[in-house]
Short mmCIF file of C-alpha atoms in Angstrom, two decimals:
data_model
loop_
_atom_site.label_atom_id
_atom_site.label_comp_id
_atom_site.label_asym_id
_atom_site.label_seq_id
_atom_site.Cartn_x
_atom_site.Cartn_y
_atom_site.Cartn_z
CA UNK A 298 87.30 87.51 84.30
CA UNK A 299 86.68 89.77 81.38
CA UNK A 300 89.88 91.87 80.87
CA UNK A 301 88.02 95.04 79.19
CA UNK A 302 85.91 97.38 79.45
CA UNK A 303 81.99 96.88 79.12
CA UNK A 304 78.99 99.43 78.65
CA UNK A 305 76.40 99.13 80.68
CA UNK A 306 73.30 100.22 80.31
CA UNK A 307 71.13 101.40 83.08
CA UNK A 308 67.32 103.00 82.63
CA UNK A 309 66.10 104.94 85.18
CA UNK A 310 62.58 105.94 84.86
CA UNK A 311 62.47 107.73 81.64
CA UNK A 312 65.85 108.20 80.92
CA UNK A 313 68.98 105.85 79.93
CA UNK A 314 72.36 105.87 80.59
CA UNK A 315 75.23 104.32 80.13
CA UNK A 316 78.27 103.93 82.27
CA UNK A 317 81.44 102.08 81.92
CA UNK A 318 82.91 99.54 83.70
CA UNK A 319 86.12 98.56 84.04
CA UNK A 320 87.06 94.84 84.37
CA UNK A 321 90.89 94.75 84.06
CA UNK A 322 92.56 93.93 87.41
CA UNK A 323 95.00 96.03 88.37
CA UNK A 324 98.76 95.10 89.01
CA UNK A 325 98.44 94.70 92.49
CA UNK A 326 95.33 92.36 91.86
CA UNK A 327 97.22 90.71 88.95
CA UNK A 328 99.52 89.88 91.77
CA UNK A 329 97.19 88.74 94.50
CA UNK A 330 95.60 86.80 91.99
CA UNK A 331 98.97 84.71 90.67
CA UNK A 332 99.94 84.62 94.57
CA UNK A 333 96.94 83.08 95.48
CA UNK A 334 96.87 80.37 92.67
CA UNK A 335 100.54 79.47 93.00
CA UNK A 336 99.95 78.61 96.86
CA UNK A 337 96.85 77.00 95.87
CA UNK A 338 98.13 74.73 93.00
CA UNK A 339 101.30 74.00 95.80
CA UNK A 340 99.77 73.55 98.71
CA UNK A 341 95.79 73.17 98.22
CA UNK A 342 95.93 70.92 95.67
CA UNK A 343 96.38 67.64 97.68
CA UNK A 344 95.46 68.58 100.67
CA UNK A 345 91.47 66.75 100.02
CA UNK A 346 93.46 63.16 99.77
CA UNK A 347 95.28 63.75 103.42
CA UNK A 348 91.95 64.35 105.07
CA UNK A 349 89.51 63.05 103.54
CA UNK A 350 89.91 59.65 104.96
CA UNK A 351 89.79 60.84 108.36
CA UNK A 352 87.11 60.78 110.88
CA UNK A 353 87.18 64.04 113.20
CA UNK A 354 87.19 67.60 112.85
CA UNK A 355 90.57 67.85 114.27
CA UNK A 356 92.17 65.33 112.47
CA UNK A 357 91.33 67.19 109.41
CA UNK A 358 92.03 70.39 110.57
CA UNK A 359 95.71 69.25 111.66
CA UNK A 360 96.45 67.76 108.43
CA UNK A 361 95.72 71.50 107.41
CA UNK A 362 98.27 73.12 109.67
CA UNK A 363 101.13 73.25 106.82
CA UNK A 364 98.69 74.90 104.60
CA UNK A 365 97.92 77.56 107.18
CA UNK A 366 101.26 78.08 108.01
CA UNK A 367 102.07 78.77 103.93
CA UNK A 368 99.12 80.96 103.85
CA UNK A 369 100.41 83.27 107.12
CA UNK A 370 103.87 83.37 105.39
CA UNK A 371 102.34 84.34 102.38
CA UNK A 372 100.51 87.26 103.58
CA UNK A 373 97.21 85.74 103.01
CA UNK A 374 96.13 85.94 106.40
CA UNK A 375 97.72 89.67 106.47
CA UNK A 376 95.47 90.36 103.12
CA UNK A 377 92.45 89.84 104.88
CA UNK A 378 92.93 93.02 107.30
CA UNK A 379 92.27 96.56 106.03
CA UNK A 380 95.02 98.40 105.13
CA UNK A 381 93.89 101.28 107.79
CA UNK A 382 94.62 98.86 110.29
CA UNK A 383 97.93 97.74 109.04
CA UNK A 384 97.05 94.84 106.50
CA UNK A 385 96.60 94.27 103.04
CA UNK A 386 92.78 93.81 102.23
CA UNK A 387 91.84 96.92 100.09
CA UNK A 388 88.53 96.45 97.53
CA UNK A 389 85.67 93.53 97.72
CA UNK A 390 87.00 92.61 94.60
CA UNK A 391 90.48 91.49 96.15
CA UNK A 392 89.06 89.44 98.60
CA UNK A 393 86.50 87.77 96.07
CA UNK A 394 90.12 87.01 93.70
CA UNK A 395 91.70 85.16 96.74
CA UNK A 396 88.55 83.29 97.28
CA UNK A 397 88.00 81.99 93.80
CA UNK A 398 91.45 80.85 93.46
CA UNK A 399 91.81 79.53 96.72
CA UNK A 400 88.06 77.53 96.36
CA UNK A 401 89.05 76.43 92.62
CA UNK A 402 91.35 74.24 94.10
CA UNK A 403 90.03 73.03 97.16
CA UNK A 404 86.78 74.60 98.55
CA UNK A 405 86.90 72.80 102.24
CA UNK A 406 90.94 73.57 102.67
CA UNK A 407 90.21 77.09 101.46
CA UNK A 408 88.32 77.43 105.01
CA UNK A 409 91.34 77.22 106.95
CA UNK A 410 92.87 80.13 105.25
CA UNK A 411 89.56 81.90 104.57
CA UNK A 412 87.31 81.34 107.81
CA UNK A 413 89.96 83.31 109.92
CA UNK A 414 89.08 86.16 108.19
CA UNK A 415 85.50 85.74 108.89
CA UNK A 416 86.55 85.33 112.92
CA UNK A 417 88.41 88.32 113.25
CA UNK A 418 85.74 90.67 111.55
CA UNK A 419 83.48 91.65 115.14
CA UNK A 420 87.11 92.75 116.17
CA UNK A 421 87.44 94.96 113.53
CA UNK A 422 84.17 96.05 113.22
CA UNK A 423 83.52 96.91 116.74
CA UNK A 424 86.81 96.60 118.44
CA UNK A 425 88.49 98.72 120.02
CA UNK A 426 91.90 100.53 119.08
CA UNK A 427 93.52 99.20 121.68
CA UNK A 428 91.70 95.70 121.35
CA UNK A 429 92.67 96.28 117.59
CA UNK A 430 96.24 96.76 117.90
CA UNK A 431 96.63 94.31 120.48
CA UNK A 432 94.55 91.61 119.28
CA UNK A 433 95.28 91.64 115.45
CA UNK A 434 99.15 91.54 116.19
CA UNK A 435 99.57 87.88 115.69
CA UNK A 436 97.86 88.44 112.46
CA UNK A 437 99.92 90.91 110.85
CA UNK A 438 103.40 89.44 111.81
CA UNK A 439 103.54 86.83 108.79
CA UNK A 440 104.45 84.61 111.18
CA UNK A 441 103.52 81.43 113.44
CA UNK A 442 99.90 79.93 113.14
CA UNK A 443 97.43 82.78 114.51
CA UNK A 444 93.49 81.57 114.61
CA UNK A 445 90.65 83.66 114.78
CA UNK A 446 86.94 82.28 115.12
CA UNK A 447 83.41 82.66 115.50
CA UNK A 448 81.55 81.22 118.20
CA UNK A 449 78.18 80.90 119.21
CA UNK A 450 77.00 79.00 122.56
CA UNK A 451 73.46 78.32 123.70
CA UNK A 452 72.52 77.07 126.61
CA UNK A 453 72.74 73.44 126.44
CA UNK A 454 74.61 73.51 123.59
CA UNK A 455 72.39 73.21 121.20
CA UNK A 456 74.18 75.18 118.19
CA UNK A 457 75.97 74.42 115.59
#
């Protein structure tokens, strides 16, 4: 990450302009960033030589369980809500720092922290309050194991 400012030059139609952009991270980002490695680096960081060997999805996924449960107490989980609804996620740019630390270290273990974000995302799009408040609880506590997914069924099963 470039830690200055750039100008950038932009032509549109006959005229040219230049705008600056800034590329420092804020404190707050500084922070999320040096959160996110240290959990990484302590819990990420073997977690591809406790799974690997195994032969289901769920296997896998419960050798990930610790991991999870460091990434709720950490507020990771929390950091992927808006802050409007009571979390931590503010600018694309935060969630983009978690995910390149997080994937730097393990890209597949990431998915346990990461992929819960994705599954709670129709709630907050399209939820309501109520469903909001209710249902994104578990998520904001810091505490516990909460999971949120996607899912997708056909008839006869056919996705995947």
């Amino acid at each position: 990450m470039l830690l200055n400012s750039k100008r950038i030059l932009i032509r549109c139609k006959s005229r040219t302009i230049y705008i600056m952009i800034d590329f420092t991270l804020t404190p707050a980002q500084q922070r999320l960033q040096q959160g996110a490695r240290v959990l990484a680096q302590a819990h990420l960081a073997g977690a591809f030589a406790n799974y690997n060997y195994l032969l289901t999805q769920r296997e896998r996924f419960q050798t990930l369980r610790p991991i999870f449960r460091a990434a709720v107490s950490a507020g990771l989980i929390k950091g992927q809500i808006p802050t409007g609804y009571g979390g931590g996620a503010g600018v694309l740019l935060d969630a983009a720092i978690l995910v390149e630390e997080l994937c730097s270290v393990d890209p597949s273990g990431s998915l346990a922290i990461l992929g819960v974000g994705l599954g709670f995302t129709p709630l907050i799009l399209g939820g309501s309050d109520e469903q909001k408040k209710r249902l994104l609880a578990p998520f904001l506590s810091g505490e516990g194991e909460p999971l949120a997914a996607l899912a997708h069924s056909e008839p006869g099963g056919t996705a995947n």
